[in-house]
mmCIF file of C-alpha atoms and ligand atoms in Angstrom:
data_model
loop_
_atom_site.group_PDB
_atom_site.id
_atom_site.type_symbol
_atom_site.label_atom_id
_atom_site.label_comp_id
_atom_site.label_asym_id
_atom_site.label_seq_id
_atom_site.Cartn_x
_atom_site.Cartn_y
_atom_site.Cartn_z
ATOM 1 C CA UNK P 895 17.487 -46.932 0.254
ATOM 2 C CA UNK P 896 16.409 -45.226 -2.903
ATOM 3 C CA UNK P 897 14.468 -41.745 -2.605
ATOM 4 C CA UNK P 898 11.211 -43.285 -4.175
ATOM 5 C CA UNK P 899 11.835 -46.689 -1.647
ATOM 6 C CA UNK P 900 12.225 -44.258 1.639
ATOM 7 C CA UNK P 901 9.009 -42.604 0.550
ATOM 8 C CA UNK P 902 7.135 -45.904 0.330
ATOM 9 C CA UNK P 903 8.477 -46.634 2.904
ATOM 10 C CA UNK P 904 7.609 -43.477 4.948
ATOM 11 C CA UNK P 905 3.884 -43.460 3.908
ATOM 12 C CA UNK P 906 3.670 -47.453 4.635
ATOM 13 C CA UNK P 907 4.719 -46.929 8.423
ATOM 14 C CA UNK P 908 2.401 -43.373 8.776
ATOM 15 C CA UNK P 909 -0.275 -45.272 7.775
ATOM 16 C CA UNK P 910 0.590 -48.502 9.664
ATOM 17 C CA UNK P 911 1.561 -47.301 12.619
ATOM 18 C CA UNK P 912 -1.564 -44.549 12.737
ATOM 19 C CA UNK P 913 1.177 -41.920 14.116
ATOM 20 C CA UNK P 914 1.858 -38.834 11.411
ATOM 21 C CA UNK P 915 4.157 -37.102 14.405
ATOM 22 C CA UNK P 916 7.676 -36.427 13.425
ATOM 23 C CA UNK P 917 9.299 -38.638 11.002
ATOM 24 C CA UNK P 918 12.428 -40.366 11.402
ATOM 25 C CA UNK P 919 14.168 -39.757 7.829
ATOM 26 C CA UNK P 920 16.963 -42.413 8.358
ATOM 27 C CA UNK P 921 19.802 -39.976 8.482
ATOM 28 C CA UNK P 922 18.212 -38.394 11.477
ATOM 29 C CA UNK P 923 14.890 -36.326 12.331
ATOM 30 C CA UNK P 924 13.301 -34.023 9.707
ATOM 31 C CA UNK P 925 13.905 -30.877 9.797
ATOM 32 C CA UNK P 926 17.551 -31.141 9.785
ATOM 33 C CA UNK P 927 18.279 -27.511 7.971
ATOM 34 C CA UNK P 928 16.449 -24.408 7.099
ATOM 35 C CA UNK P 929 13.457 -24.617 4.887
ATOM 36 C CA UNK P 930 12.348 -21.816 2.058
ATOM 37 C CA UNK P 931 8.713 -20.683 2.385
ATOM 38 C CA UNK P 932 8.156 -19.335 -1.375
ATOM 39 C CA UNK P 933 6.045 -16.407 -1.590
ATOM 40 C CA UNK P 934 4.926 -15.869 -4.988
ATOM 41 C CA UNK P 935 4.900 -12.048 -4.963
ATOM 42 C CA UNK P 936 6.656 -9.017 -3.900
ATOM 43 C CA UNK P 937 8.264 -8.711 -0.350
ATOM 44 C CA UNK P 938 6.159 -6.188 1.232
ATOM 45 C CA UNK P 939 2.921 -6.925 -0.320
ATOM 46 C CA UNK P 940 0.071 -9.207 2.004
ATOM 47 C CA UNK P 941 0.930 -12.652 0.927
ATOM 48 C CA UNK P 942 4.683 -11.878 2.133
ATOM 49 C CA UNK P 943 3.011 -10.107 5.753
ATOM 50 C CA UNK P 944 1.100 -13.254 6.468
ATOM 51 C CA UNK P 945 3.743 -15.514 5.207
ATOM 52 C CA UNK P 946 6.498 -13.760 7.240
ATOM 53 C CA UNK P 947 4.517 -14.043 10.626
ATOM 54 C CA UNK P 948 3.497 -17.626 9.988
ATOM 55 C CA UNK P 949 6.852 -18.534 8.940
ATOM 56 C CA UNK P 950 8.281 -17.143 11.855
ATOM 57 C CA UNK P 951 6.131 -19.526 14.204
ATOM 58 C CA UNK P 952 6.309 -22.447 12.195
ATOM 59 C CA UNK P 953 10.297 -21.918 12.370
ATOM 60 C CA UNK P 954 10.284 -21.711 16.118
ATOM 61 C CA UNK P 955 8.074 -24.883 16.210
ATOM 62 C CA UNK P 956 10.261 -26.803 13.885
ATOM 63 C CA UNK P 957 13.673 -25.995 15.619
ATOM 64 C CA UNK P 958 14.602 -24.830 12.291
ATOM 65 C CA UNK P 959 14.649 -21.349 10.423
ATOM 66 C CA UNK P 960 11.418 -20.861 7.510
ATOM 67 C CA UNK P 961 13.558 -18.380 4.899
ATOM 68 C CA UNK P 962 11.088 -16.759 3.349
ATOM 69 C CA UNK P 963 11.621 -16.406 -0.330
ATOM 70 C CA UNK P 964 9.768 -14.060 -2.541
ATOM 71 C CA UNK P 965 9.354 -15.432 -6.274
ATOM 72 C CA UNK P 966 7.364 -12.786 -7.569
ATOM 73 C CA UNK P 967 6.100 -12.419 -11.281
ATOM 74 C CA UNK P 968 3.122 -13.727 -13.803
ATOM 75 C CA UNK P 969 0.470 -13.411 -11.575
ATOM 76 C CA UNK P 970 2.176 -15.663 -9.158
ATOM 77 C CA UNK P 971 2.526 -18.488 -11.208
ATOM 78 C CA UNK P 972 6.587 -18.314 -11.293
ATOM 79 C CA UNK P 973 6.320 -19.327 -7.586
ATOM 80 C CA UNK P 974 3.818 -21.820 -7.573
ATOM 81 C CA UNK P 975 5.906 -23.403 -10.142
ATOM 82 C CA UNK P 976 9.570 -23.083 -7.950
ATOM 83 C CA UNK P 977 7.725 -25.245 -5.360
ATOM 84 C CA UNK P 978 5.456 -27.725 -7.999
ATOM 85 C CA UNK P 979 8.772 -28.570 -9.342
ATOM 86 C CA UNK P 980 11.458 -28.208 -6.618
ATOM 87 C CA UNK P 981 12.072 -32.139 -4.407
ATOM 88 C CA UNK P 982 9.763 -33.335 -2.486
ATOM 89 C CA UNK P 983 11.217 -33.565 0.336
ATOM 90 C CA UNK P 984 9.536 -30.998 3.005
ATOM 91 C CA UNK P 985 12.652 -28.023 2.445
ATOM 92 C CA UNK P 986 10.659 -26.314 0.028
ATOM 93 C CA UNK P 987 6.832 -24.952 0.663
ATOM 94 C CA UNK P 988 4.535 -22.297 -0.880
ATOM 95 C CA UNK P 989 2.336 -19.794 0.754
ATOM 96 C CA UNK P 990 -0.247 -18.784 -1.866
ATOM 97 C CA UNK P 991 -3.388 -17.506 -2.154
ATOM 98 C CA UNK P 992 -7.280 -17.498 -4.335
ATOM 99 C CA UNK P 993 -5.200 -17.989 -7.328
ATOM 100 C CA UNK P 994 -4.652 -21.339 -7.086
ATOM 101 C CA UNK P 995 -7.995 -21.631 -7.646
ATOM 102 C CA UNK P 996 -7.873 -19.144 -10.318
ATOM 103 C CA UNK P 997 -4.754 -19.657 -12.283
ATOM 104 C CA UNK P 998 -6.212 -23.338 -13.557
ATOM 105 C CA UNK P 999 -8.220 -21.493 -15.784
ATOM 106 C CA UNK P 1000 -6.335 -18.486 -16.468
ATOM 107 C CA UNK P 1001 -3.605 -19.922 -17.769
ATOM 108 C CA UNK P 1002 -3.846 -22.741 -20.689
ATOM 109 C CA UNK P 1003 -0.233 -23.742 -20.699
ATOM 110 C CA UNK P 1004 1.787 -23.838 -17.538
ATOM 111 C CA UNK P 1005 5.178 -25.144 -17.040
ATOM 112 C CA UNK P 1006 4.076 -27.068 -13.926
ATOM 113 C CA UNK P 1007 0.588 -29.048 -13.221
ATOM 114 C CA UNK P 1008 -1.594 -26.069 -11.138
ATOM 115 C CA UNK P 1009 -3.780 -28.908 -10.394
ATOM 116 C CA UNK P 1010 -2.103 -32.192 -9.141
ATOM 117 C CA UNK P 1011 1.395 -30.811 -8.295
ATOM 118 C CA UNK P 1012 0.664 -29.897 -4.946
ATOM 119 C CA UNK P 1013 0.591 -31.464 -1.214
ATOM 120 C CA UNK P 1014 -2.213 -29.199 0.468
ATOM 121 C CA UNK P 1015 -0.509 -28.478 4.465
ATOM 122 C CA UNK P 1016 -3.448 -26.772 5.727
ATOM 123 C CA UNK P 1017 -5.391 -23.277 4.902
ATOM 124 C CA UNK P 1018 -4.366 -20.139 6.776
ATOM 125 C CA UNK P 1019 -6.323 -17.369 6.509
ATOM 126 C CA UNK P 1020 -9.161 -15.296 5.006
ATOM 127 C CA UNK P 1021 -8.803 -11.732 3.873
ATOM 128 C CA UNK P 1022 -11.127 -9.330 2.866
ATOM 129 C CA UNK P 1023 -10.706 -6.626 0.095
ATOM 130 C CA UNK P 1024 -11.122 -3.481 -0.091
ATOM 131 C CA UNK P 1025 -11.564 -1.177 -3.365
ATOM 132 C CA UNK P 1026 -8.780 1.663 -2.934
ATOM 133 C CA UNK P 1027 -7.747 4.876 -5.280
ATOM 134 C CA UNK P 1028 -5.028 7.669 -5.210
ATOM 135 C CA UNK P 1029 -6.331 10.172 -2.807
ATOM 136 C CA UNK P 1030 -7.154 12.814 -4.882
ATOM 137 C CA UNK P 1031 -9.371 10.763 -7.302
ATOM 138 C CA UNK P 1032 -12.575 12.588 -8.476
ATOM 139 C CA UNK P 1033 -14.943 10.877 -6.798
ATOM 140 C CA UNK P 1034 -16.451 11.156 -2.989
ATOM 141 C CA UNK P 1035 -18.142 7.849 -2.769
ATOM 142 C CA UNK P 1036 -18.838 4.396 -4.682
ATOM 143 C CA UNK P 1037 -21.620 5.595 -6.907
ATOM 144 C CA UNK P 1038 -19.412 8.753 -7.784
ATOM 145 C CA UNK P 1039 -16.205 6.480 -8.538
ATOM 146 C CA UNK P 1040 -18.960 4.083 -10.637
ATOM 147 C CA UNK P 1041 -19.977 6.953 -12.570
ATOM 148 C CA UNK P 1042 -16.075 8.119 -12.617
ATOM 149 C CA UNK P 1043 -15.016 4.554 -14.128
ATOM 150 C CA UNK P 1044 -17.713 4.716 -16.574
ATOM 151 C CA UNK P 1045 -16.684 7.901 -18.256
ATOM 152 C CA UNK P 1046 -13.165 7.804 -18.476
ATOM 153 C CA UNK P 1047 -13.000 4.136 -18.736
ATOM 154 C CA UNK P 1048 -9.381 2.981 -20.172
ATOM 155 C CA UNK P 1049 -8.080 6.220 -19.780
ATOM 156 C CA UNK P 1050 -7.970 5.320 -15.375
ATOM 157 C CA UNK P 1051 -5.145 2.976 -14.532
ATOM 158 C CA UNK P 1052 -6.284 -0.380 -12.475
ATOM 159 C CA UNK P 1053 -2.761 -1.996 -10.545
ATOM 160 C CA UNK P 1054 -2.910 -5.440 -9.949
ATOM 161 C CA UNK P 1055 -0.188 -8.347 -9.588
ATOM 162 C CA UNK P 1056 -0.357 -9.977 -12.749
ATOM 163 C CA UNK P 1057 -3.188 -12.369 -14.299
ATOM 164 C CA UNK P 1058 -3.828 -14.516 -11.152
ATOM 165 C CA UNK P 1059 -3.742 -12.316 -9.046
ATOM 166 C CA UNK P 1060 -6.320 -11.387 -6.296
ATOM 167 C CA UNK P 1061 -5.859 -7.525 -7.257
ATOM 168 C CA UNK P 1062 -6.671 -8.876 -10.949
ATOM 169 C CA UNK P 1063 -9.664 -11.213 -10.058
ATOM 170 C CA UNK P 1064 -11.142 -8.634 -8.294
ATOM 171 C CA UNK P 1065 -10.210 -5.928 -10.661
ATOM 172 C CA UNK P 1066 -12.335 -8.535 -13.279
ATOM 173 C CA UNK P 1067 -15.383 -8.538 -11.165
ATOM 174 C CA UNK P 1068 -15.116 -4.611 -10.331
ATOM 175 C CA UNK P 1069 -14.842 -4.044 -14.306
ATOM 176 C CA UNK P 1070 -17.936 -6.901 -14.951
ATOM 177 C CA UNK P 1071 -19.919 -4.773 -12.471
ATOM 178 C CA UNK P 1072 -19.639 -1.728 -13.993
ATOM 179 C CA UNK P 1073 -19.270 -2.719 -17.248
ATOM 180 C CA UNK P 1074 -16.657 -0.986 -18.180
ATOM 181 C CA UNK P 1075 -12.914 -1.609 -19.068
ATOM 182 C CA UNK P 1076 -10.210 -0.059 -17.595
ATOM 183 C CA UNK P 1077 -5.999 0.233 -18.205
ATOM 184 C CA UNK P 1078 -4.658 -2.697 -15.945
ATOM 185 C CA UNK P 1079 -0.901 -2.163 -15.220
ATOM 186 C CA UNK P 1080 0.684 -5.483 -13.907
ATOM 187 C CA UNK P 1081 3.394 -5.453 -10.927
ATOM 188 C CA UNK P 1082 5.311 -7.895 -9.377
ATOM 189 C CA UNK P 1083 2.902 -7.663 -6.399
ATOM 190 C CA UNK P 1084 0.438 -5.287 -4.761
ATOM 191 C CA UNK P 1085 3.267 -4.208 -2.545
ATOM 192 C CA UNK P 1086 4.811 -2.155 -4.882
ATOM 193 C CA UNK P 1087 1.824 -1.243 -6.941
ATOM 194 C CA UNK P 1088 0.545 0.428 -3.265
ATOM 195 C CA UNK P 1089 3.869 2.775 -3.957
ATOM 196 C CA UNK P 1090 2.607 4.405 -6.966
ATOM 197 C CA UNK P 1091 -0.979 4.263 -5.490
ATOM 198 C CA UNK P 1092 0.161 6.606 -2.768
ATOM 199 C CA UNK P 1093 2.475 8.466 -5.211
ATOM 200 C CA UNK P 1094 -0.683 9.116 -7.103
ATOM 201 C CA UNK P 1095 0.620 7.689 -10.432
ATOM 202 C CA UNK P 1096 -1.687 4.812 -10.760
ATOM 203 C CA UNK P 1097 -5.826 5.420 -10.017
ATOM 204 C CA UNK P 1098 -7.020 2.207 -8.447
ATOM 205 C CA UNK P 1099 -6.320 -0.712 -6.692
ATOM 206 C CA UNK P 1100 -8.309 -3.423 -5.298
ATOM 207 C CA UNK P 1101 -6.200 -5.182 -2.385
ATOM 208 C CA UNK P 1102 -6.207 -7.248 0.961
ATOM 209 C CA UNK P 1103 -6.367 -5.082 3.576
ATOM 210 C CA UNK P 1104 -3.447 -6.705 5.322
ATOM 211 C CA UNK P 1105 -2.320 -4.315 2.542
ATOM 212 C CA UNK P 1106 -4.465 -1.891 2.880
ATOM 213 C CA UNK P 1107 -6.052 -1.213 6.234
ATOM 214 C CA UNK P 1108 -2.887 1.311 7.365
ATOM 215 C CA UNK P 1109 -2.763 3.297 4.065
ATOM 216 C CA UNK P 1110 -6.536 3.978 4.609
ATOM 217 C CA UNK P 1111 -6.204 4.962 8.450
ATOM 218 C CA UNK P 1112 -3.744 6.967 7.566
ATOM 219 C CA UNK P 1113 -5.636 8.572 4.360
ATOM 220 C CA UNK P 1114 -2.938 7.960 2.248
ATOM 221 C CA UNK P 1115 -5.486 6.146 -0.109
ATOM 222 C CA UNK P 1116 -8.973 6.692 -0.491
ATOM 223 C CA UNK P 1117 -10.912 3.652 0.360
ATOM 224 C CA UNK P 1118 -14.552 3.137 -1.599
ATOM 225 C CA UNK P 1119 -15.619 -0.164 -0.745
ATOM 226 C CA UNK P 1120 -15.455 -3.700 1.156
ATOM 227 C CA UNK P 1121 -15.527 -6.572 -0.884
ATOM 228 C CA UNK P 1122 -17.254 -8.673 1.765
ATOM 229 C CA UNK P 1123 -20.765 -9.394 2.912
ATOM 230 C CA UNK P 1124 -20.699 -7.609 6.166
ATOM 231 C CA UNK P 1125 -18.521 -4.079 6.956
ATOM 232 C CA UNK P 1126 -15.250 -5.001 8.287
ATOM 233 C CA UNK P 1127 -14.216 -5.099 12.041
ATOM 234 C CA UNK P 1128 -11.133 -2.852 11.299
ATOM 235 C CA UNK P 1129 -12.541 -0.681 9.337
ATOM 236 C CA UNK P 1130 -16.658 0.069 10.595
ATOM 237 C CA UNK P 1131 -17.040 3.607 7.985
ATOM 238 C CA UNK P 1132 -16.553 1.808 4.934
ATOM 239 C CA UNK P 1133 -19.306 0.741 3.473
ATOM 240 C CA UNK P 1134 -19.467 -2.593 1.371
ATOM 241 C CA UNK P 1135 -20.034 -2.704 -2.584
ATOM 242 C CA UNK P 1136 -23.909 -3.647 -1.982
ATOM 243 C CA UNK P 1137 -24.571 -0.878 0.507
ATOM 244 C CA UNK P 1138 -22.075 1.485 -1.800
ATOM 245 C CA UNK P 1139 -25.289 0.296 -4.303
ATOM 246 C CA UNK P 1140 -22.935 -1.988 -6.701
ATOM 247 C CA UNK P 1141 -24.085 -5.561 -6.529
ATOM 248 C CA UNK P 1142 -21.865 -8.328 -8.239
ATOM 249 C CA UNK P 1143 -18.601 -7.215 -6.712
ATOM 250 C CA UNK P 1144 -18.035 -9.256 -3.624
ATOM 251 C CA UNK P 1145 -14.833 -11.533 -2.869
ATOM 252 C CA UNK P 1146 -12.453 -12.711 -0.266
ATOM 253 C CA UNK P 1147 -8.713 -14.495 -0.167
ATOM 254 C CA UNK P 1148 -8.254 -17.042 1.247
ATOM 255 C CA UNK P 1149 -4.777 -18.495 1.483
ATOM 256 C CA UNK P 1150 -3.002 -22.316 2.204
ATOM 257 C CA UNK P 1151 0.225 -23.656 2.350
ATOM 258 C CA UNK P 1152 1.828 -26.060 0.010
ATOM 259 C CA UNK P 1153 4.554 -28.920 -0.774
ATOM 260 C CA UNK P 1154 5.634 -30.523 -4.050
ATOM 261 C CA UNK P 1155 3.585 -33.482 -4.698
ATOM 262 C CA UNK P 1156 4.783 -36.790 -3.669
ATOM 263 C CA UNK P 1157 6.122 -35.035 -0.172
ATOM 264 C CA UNK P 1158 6.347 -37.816 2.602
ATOM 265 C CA UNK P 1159 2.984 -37.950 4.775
ATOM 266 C CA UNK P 1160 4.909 -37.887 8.020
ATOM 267 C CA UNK P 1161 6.617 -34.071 6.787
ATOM 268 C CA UNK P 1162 3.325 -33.021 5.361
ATOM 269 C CA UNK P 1163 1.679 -34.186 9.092
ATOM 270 C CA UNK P 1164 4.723 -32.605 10.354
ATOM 271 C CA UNK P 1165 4.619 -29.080 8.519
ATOM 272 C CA UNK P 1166 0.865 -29.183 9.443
ATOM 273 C CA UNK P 1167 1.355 -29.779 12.893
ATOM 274 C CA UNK P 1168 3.440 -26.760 12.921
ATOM 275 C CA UNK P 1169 1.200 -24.678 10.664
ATOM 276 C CA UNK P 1170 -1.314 -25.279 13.397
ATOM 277 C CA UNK P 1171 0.699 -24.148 16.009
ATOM 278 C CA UNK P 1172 1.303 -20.901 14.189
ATOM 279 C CA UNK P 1173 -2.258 -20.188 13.886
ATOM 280 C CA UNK P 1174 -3.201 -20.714 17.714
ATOM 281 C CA UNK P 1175 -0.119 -18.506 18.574
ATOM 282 C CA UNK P 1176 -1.731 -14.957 20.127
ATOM 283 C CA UNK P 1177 0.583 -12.895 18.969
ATOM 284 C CA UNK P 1178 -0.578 -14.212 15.149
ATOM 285 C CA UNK P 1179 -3.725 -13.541 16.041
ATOM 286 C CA UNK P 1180 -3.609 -9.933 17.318
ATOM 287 C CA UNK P 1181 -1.442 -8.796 14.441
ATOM 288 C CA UNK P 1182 -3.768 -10.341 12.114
ATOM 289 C CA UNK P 1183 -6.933 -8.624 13.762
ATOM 290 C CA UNK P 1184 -5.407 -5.668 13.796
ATOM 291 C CA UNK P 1185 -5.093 -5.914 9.898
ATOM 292 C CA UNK P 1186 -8.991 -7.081 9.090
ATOM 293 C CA UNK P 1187 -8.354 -10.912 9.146
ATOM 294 C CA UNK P 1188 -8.185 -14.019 11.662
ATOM 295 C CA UNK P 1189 -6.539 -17.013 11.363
ATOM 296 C CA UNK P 1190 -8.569 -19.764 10.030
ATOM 297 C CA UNK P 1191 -10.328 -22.322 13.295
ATOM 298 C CA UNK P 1192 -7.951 -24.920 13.419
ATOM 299 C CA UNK P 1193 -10.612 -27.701 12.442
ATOM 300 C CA UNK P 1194 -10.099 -26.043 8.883
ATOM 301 C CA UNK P 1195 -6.563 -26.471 8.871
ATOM 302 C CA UNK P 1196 -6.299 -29.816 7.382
ATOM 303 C CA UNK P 1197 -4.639 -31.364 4.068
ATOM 304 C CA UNK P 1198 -7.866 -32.619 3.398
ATOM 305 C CA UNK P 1199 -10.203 -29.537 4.179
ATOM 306 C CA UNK P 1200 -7.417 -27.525 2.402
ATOM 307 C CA UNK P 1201 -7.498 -29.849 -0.842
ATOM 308 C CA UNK P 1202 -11.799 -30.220 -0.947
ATOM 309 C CA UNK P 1203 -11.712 -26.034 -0.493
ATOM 310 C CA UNK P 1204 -9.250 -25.505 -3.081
ATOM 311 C CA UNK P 1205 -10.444 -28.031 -5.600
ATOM 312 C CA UNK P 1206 -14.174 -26.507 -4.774
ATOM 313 C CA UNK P 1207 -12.816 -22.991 -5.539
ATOM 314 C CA UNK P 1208 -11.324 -24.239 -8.397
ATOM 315 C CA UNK P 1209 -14.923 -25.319 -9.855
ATOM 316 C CA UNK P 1210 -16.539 -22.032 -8.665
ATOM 317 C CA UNK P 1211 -14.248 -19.875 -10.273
ATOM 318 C CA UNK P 1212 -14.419 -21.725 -13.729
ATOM 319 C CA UNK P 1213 -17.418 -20.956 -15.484
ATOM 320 C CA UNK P 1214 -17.198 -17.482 -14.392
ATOM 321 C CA UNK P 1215 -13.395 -16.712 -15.614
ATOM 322 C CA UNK P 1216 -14.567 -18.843 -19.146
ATOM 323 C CA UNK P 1217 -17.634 -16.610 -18.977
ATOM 324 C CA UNK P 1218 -15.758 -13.071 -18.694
ATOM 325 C CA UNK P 1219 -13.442 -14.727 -21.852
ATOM 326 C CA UNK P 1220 -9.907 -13.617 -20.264
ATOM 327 C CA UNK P 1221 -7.216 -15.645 -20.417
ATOM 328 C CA UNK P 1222 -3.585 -15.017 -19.442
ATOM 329 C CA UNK P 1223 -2.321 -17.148 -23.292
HETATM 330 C C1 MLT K 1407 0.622 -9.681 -3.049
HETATM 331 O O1 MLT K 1407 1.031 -10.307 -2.085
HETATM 332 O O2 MLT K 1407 1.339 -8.865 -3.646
HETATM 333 C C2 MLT K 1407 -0.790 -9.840 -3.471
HETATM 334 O O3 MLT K 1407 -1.400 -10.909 -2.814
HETATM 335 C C3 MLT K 1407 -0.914 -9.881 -4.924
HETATM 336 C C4 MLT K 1407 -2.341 -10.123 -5.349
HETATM 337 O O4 MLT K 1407 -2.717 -11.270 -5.421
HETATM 338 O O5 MLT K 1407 -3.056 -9.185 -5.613
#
């Protein structure tokens, strides 16, 4: 049986039968060897936290190892585009983030389709931000930093992962807020760029605080504001942007896994079913409390709640990337 026949021929029996549970693949049950989780940023960074305690779970449920992978670089678009273009055949998967809805419009010219070359597996998670500086940055609180950024404008370095990035979206909506540019210096993720944050060689950051909550408990940053509605759980002194008095500046991540388009349904129902597993498992849970985030109610861990979010993101984010005028060509 041809690849493109066994396919067919997968989806026709999912959907006739009405069962998505584990597939038989003809030369025996899927997953038969280890499959690569792709993270498309640096190991040590929060994509590659959440991604190594989900992959764990999902490995246990599977019978098989997840290897993570980290593909780090532009923004996290060489990742996405290791998975958009690697077989469809459930051994390769992507953990990203908000950029998927992001990069669409970022980037003009991709060497992979941002848009349709993806099997959405399920969201994961939602993670806050937080607005973080070297510690000995001139500035007590928000309005202070604000008036900071304003004067020395391009002469403060802003760290982010690269044009897609949630460090650089929410780097643009910090700099739209206060209307003023700053010096962004790009790194393979926010992992490494927290380094030379604590080092003191960069100024500013604006990260997930699965990133960041540690570094601020144990004052090795200064933290200025919460990117979210409401104070977070983990961290009840800092204030958010609007109470810090900067309106404008509010965002969250939210992250899903991914296949290569054209993936069999019965391994996408498959990976899901173990995607959920991972997010009901306690320990999961607890780790990700402890860092400021939960996993996502299981009722939005669908393919299709996954795909409407994403492709709604991808609308929201539009005008307002075409409005701010920055592209990554
Ligand atoms: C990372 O894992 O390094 C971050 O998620 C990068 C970012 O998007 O800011």
């Amino acid at each position: 049986m041809s690849l493109i026949t066994r396919r067919i021929f997968l989806a026709a029996t999912a959907a006739s039968t009405g069962t998505l549970a584990v597939p038989a693949l003809g030369q025996g049950a899927y997953p038969a060897r280890p499959i690569s989780m792709v993270i498309p940023f640096a190991a040590g960074g929060p994509t590659d936290t959440v991604g190594r305690l989900i992959a764990q779970a999902m490995g246990t449920d599977l019978g098989q190892t997840v290897v993570v992978e980290n593909v780090g670089g532009a923004g996290g678009t060489l990742g996405a585009q290791r998975v958009a273009n690697a077989r469809p055949d459930g051994y390769t998967i992507l953990l990203h983030h908000i950029g998927m809805a992001t990069i669409p419009t970022l980037y003009r010219r991709l060497a992979y389709d941002a848009i349709n070359g993806f099997e959405t597996l399920g969201l994961v998670t939602e993670v806050p931000m937080t607005l973080i500086a070297r510690r000995n940055i001139e500035a007590n609180n928000l309005a202070e930093l604000v008036a900071l950024i304003r004067r020395r404008g391009e002469a403060l370095n802003y760290a982010n992962a690269g044009i897609g990035a949630a460090s650089h979206l929410c780097g643009l909506l910090l700099m739209k807020a206060v209307d003023t540019r700053m010096t962004t210096v790009p790194y393979r993720g926010t992992g490494p760029a927290m380094n030379d944050l604590v080092a003191g060689t960069v100024d500013l950051m604006c990260d997930q605080t699965t990133n960041t909550t540690e570094q601020i408990r144990a004052g090795t940053v200064r933290a200025f504001a919460a990117t979210t509605p409401e104070r977070i759980d983990t961290l009840p002194d800092l204030p958010t942007a609007a109470q810090g008095g900067l309106s404008g500046f509010e965002v969250s991540v939210w992250h899903g896994l991914y296949a290569p388009r054209g993936t069999p349904a019965p391994i996408v129902a498959r990976l899901n079913q173990a995607l959920v597993k991972a997010l009901q498992d306690e320990g999961i849970a607890r780790r990700f409390a402890d860092l400021g985030t939960a996993p996502v109610p299981v009722a939005r861990a669908t393919p299709q709640m996954h795909r409407e979010f994403w492709q709604a993101d991808i609308a929201k984010w539009r005008p307002l990337i075409q409005a701010a005028g920055q592209f990554a060509d």
